[in-house]
PDB file of C-alpha atoms in Angstrom:
ATOM      1  CA  MET A  23       0.030  -0.121  -0.188  1.00 39.00           C
ATOM      2  CA  ALA A  24       1.469   3.102  -0.914  1.00 38.00           C
ATOM      3  CA  THR A  25       1.656   6.346   1.423  1.00 35.00           C
ATOM      4  CA  THR A  26       0.131   9.319   0.390  1.00 34.00           C
ATOM      5  CA  LEU A  27       1.167  12.839   1.341  1.00 37.00           C
ATOM      6  CA  PRO A  28      -1.245  15.434   1.792  1.00 42.00           C
ATOM      7  CA  SER A  29      -1.856  17.717  -0.888  1.00 40.00           C
ATOM      8  CA  SER A  30      -1.890  21.629  -0.528  1.00 43.00           C
ATOM      9  CA  ASP A  31      -5.424  21.334  -0.165  1.00 46.00           C
ATOM     10  CA  GLN A  32      -5.126  19.330   3.151  1.00 44.00           C
ATOM     11  CA  ALA A  33      -2.985  21.833   4.824  1.00 44.00           C
ATOM     12  CA  PRO A  34      -5.937  23.322   6.765  1.00 45.00           C
ATOM     13  CA  ASP A  35      -6.361  19.711   8.467  1.00 46.00           C
ATOM     14  CA  GLN A  36      -2.752  19.947   9.721  1.00 45.00           C
ATOM     15  CA  ASP A  37      -3.472  23.356  11.108  1.00 47.00           C
ATOM     16  CA  ASN A  38      -6.305  21.900  13.072  1.00 47.00           C
ATOM     17  CA  TRP A  39      -4.511  19.183  14.450  1.00 47.00           C
ATOM     18  CA  ASP A  40      -1.955  21.658  15.493  1.00 55.00           C
ATOM     19  CA  ASN A  41      -4.382  24.219  16.949  1.00 58.00           C
ATOM     20  CA  GLU A  42      -6.039  21.422  18.790  1.00 63.00           C
ATOM     21  CA  GLY A  43      -2.383  20.545  20.453  1.00 65.00           C
ATOM     22  CA  LEU A  44      -1.963  24.339  21.392  1.00 63.00           C
ATOM     23  CA  GLU A  45      -5.754  24.187  22.752  1.00 67.00           C
ATOM     24  CA  HIS A  46      -4.993  21.273  24.875  1.00 64.00           C
ATOM     25  CA  LYS A  47      -1.890  22.888  26.283  1.00 60.00           C
ATOM     26  CA  ARG A  48      -3.892  26.289  26.828  1.00 58.00           C
ATOM     27  CA  GLN A  49      -6.528  24.451  28.970  1.00 60.00           C
ATOM     28  CA  LEU A  50      -3.650  22.816  30.852  1.00 56.00           C
ATOM     29  CA  LEU A  51      -2.449  26.223  31.658  1.00 56.00           C
ATOM     30  CA  THR A  52      -5.617  27.712  32.776  1.00 55.00           C
ATOM     31  CA  GLU A  53      -7.476  24.789  34.412  1.00 64.00           C
ATOM     32  CA  ILE A  54      -5.684  24.856  37.493  1.00 71.00           C
ATOM     33  CA  VAL A  55      -6.946  27.051  40.513  1.00 70.00           C
ATOM     34  CA  LEU A  56      -4.755  26.475  43.501  1.00 77.00           C
ATOM     35  CA  ARG A  57      -6.737  26.442  46.665  1.00 80.00           C
ATOM     36  CA  ASN A  58      -3.641  27.030  48.860  1.00 85.00           C
ATOM     37  CA  THR A  59      -0.936  29.637  48.938  1.00 89.00           C
ATOM     38  CA  MET A  60       2.104  28.421  47.873  1.00 93.00           C
ATOM     39  CA  ILE A  61       5.772  29.754  48.099  1.00 95.00           C
ATOM     40  CA  THR A  62       8.179  28.409  45.801  1.00 97.00           C
ATOM     41  CA  LEU A  63      12.087  29.192  45.943  1.00 96.00           C
ATOM     42  CA  VAL A  64      13.643  29.336  42.211  1.00 96.00           C
ATOM     43  CA  VAL A  65      17.521  28.506  42.440  1.00 94.00           C
ATOM     44  CA  ASP A  66      19.242  29.176  39.337  1.00 92.00           C
ATOM     45  CA  GLY A  67      22.705  30.798  38.496  1.00 90.00           C
ATOM     46  CA  ILE A  68      21.469  32.360  35.163  1.00 91.00           C
ATOM     47  CA  MET A  69      18.750  35.261  35.687  1.00 94.00           C
ATOM     48  CA  THR A  70      17.179  34.888  32.491  1.00 94.00           C
ATOM     49  CA  ARG A  71      16.381  31.232  33.226  1.00 92.00           C
ATOM     50  CA  ARG A  72      15.239  32.128  37.015  1.00 94.00           C
ATOM     51  CA  VAL A  73      12.910  34.923  35.713  1.00 95.00           C
ATOM     52  CA  LEU A  74      11.386  32.561  33.078  1.00 94.00           C
ATOM     53  CA  VAL A  75      10.676  29.797  35.823  1.00 95.00           C
ATOM     54  CA  GLN A  76       9.054  32.523  37.997  1.00 95.00           C
ATOM     55  CA  GLY A  77       7.169  33.917  35.192  1.00 94.00           C
ATOM     56  CA  LEU A  78       5.941  30.389  34.571  1.00 93.00           C
ATOM     57  CA  LEU A  79       4.505  30.019  38.124  1.00 94.00           C
ATOM     58  CA  ARG A  80       2.967  33.539  38.756  1.00 92.00           C
ATOM     59  CA  PRO A  81      -0.012  33.092  36.709  1.00 89.00           C
ATOM     60  CA  TYR A  82      -1.167  30.043  39.051  1.00 89.00           C
ATOM     61  CA  GLY A  83      -1.068  32.394  41.960  1.00 90.00           C
ATOM     62  CA  VAL A  84       2.247  30.822  43.083  1.00 94.00           C
ATOM     63  CA  GLN A  85       4.615  33.340  44.823  1.00 96.00           C
ATOM     64  CA  THR A  86       8.203  33.153  44.141  1.00 96.00           C
ATOM     65  CA  LEU A  87      11.668  34.016  45.414  1.00 96.00           C
ATOM     66  CA  GLY A  88      14.525  33.667  43.086  1.00 96.00           C
ATOM     67  CA  VAL A  89      18.313  33.487  44.005  1.00 95.00           C
ATOM     68  CA  ASP A  90      21.257  32.801  41.935  1.00 92.00           C
ATOM     69  CA  ASN A  91      23.172  30.513  44.323  1.00 90.00           C
ATOM     70  CA  GLY A  92      22.971  27.562  46.543  1.00 87.00           C
ATOM     71  CA  ARG A  93      24.582  29.779  49.661  1.00 89.00           C
ATOM     72  CA  ASP A  94      21.605  32.531  49.305  1.00 92.00           C
ATOM     73  CA  ALA A  95      18.815  29.626  48.930  1.00 91.00           C
ATOM     74  CA  VAL A  96      20.685  27.732  52.519  1.00 88.00           C
ATOM     75  CA  ASP A  97      20.595  31.268  54.167  1.00 90.00           C
ATOM     76  CA  LEU A  98      16.766  31.888  53.442  1.00 92.00           C
ATOM     77  CA  ILE A  99      16.113  28.450  54.588  1.00 89.00           C
ATOM     78  CA  ALA A 100      18.412  29.062  57.947  1.00 87.00           C
ATOM     79  CA  PHE A 101      16.440  32.531  58.580  1.00 91.00           C
ATOM     80  CA  GLY A 102      13.307  30.392  58.845  1.00 90.00           C
ATOM     81  CA  VAL A 103      11.774  31.311  55.353  1.00 92.00           C
ATOM     82  CA  LYS A 104       9.404  28.180  54.371  1.00 92.00           C
ATOM     83  CA  PHE A 105       8.982  27.048  50.564  1.00 94.00           C
ATOM     84  CA  ASP A 106       6.488  24.562  49.515  1.00 95.00           C
ATOM     85  CA  LEU A 107       8.599  23.745  46.489  1.00 96.00           C
ATOM     86  CA  ILE A 108      12.269  24.628  45.756  1.00 95.00           C
ATOM     87  CA  ILE A 109      13.115  24.461  41.703  1.00 95.00           C
ATOM     88  CA  ILE A 110      16.698  24.092  41.734  1.00 91.00           C
ATOM     89  CA  GLU A 111      19.404  23.891  38.698  1.00 87.00           C
ATOM     90  CA  LYS A 112      21.887  21.091  39.659  1.00 80.00           C
ATOM     91  CA  ILE A 113      25.156  23.222  39.193  1.00 76.00           C
ATOM     92  CA  LEU A 114      25.306  26.668  41.053  1.00 80.00           C
ATOM     93  CA  PRO A 115      27.740  28.833  42.219  1.00 76.00           C
ATOM     94  CA  ALA A 116      28.541  29.059  46.017  1.00 73.00           C
ATOM     95  CA  LEU A 117      27.154  25.583  46.620  1.00 72.00           C
ATOM     96  CA  ASN A 118      25.697  23.000  44.509  1.00 68.00           C
ATOM     97  CA  GLY A 119      22.267  22.124  44.016  1.00 67.00           C
ATOM     98  CA  LEU A 120      22.993  18.678  44.898  1.00 66.00           C
ATOM     99  CA  ASP A 121      24.035  19.934  48.416  1.00 73.00           C
ATOM    100  CA  ILE A 122      20.597  21.476  49.351  1.00 77.00           C
ATOM    101  CA  ARG A 123      19.082  18.584  50.915  1.00 78.00           C
ATOM    102  CA  GLU A 124      21.643  17.943  53.408  1.00 78.00           C
ATOM    103  CA  ILE A 125      20.819  21.057  55.264  1.00 78.00           C
ATOM    104  CA  GLY A 126      17.303  19.683  56.454  1.00 78.00           C
ATOM    105  CA  VAL A 127      15.039  20.909  53.833  1.00 83.00           C
ATOM    106  CA  CYS A 128      11.964  18.827  53.986  1.00 85.00           C
ATOM    107  CA  CYS A 129       9.871  20.323  51.276  1.00 91.00           C
ATOM    108  CA  LYS A 130       9.329  19.243  47.757  1.00 93.00           C
ATOM    109  CA  MET A 131      12.207  19.730  45.584  1.00 92.00           C
ATOM    110  CA  LEU A 132      12.380  20.019  41.812  1.00 93.00           C
ATOM    111  CA  GLY A 133      15.962  19.461  40.265  1.00 89.00           C
ATOM    112  CA  VAL A 134      15.989  20.944  36.749  1.00 89.00           C
ATOM    113  CA  THR A 135      19.186  21.145  34.647  1.00 84.00           C
ATOM    114  CA  THR A 136      20.155  20.904  30.660  1.00 81.00           C
ATOM    115  CA  CYS A 137      22.308  17.833  31.441  1.00 75.00           C
ATOM    116  CA  SER A 138      19.967  14.838  30.460  1.00 70.00           C
ATOM    117  CA  GLY A 139      22.129  11.856  30.919  1.00 80.00           C
ATOM    118  CA  GLU A 140      21.286   8.987  33.134  1.00 86.00           C
ATOM    119  CA  ASN A 141      24.416   9.634  35.557  1.00 85.00           C
ATOM    120  CA  GLU A 142      22.952  13.283  35.942  1.00 81.00           C
ATOM    121  CA  ARG A 143      19.706  12.199  36.893  1.00 83.00           C
ATOM    122  CA  GLN A 144      20.824   9.682  39.238  1.00 86.00           C
ATOM    123  CA  ALA A 145      23.126  12.180  41.053  1.00 82.00           C
ATOM    124  CA  PHE A 146      20.430  14.623  41.435  1.00 81.00           C
ATOM    125  CA  LEU A 147      17.995  11.791  42.830  1.00 85.00           C
ATOM    126  CA  ALA A 148      20.493  10.416  45.039  1.00 84.00           C
ATOM    127  CA  ALA A 149      21.213  13.998  46.571  1.00 81.00           C
ATOM    128  CA  GLY A 150      17.464  14.200  47.341  1.00 84.00           C
ATOM    129  CA  VAL A 151      15.542  15.940  44.954  1.00 88.00           C
ATOM    130  CA  ASP A 152      11.987  14.377  44.612  1.00 90.00           C
ATOM    131  CA  VAL A 153      11.477  15.045  40.810  1.00 91.00           C
ATOM    132  CA  PHE A 154      13.865  15.451  37.982  1.00 89.00           C
ATOM    133  CA  ILE A 155      13.219  17.281  34.835  1.00 89.00           C
ATOM    134  CA  GLU A 156      15.328  18.073  31.705  1.00 87.00           C
ATOM    135  CA  LYS A 157      15.042  21.811  30.885  1.00 84.00           C
ATOM    136  CA  PRO A 158      12.899  23.392  29.538  1.00 86.00           C
ATOM    137  CA  LEU A 159      10.533  23.473  32.350  1.00 88.00           C
ATOM    138  CA  ASP A 160       6.826  23.323  30.998  1.00 88.00           C
ATOM    139  CA  PRO A 161       3.270  23.430  32.230  1.00 88.00           C
ATOM    140  CA  GLU A 162       3.123  19.740  31.148  1.00 87.00           C
ATOM    141  CA  HIS A 163       5.552  18.734  33.989  1.00 89.00           C
ATOM    142  CA  LEU A 164       4.860  21.502  36.458  1.00 90.00           C
ATOM    143  CA  VAL A 165       1.119  21.475  36.747  1.00 89.00           C
ATOM    144  CA  PRO A 166       0.987  18.145  38.004  1.00 91.00           C
ATOM    145  CA  ILE A 167       3.325  18.629  40.918  1.00 92.00           C
ATOM    146  CA  LEU A 168       1.449  22.128  41.857  1.00 93.00           C
ATOM    147  CA  ARG A 169      -1.659  19.987  41.858  1.00 90.00           C
ATOM    148  CA  GLU A 170      -0.068  17.421  44.444  1.00 92.00           C
ATOM    149  CA  LEU A 171       1.464  20.173  46.473  1.00 92.00           C
ATOM    150  CA  ASP A 172      -1.950  21.533  46.653  1.00 90.00           C
ATOM    151  CA  TRP A 173      -3.977  18.433  47.688  1.00 84.00           C
ATOM    152  CA  GLN A 174      -5.807  18.408  44.491  1.00 55.00           C
TER     153      GLN A 174
END
């Protein structure tokens, strides 16, 4: 049986399929309503990425605080700031993301990195992150975590 490629007059169907995928993602973005106040610490050494993650969280009503290194994250926790979620990069200046759990952090930790090898994933999980995600962080990965933290 021969495979037929779509002709130019079939292109709108392809556009409809793409639009349906976009609509699903749009619903995923808007259908979550958090019942509880949630505070997230975003730890990433690159300001642009930190701001992007904070911008991804804010439409859900999540309060965010961003720092660029592990030492500042430790200081915040030592001063008694409580977080529901910490989103942390693996490689950071002034204390690695792998070392944060050792100070007694007990909230959910989401480890994100551009390194996607199995060794990196295992190192992050062994260090105590609850979830490992290869960048970029997106709503498809983030929304289920927010729901879990909100007891939905």
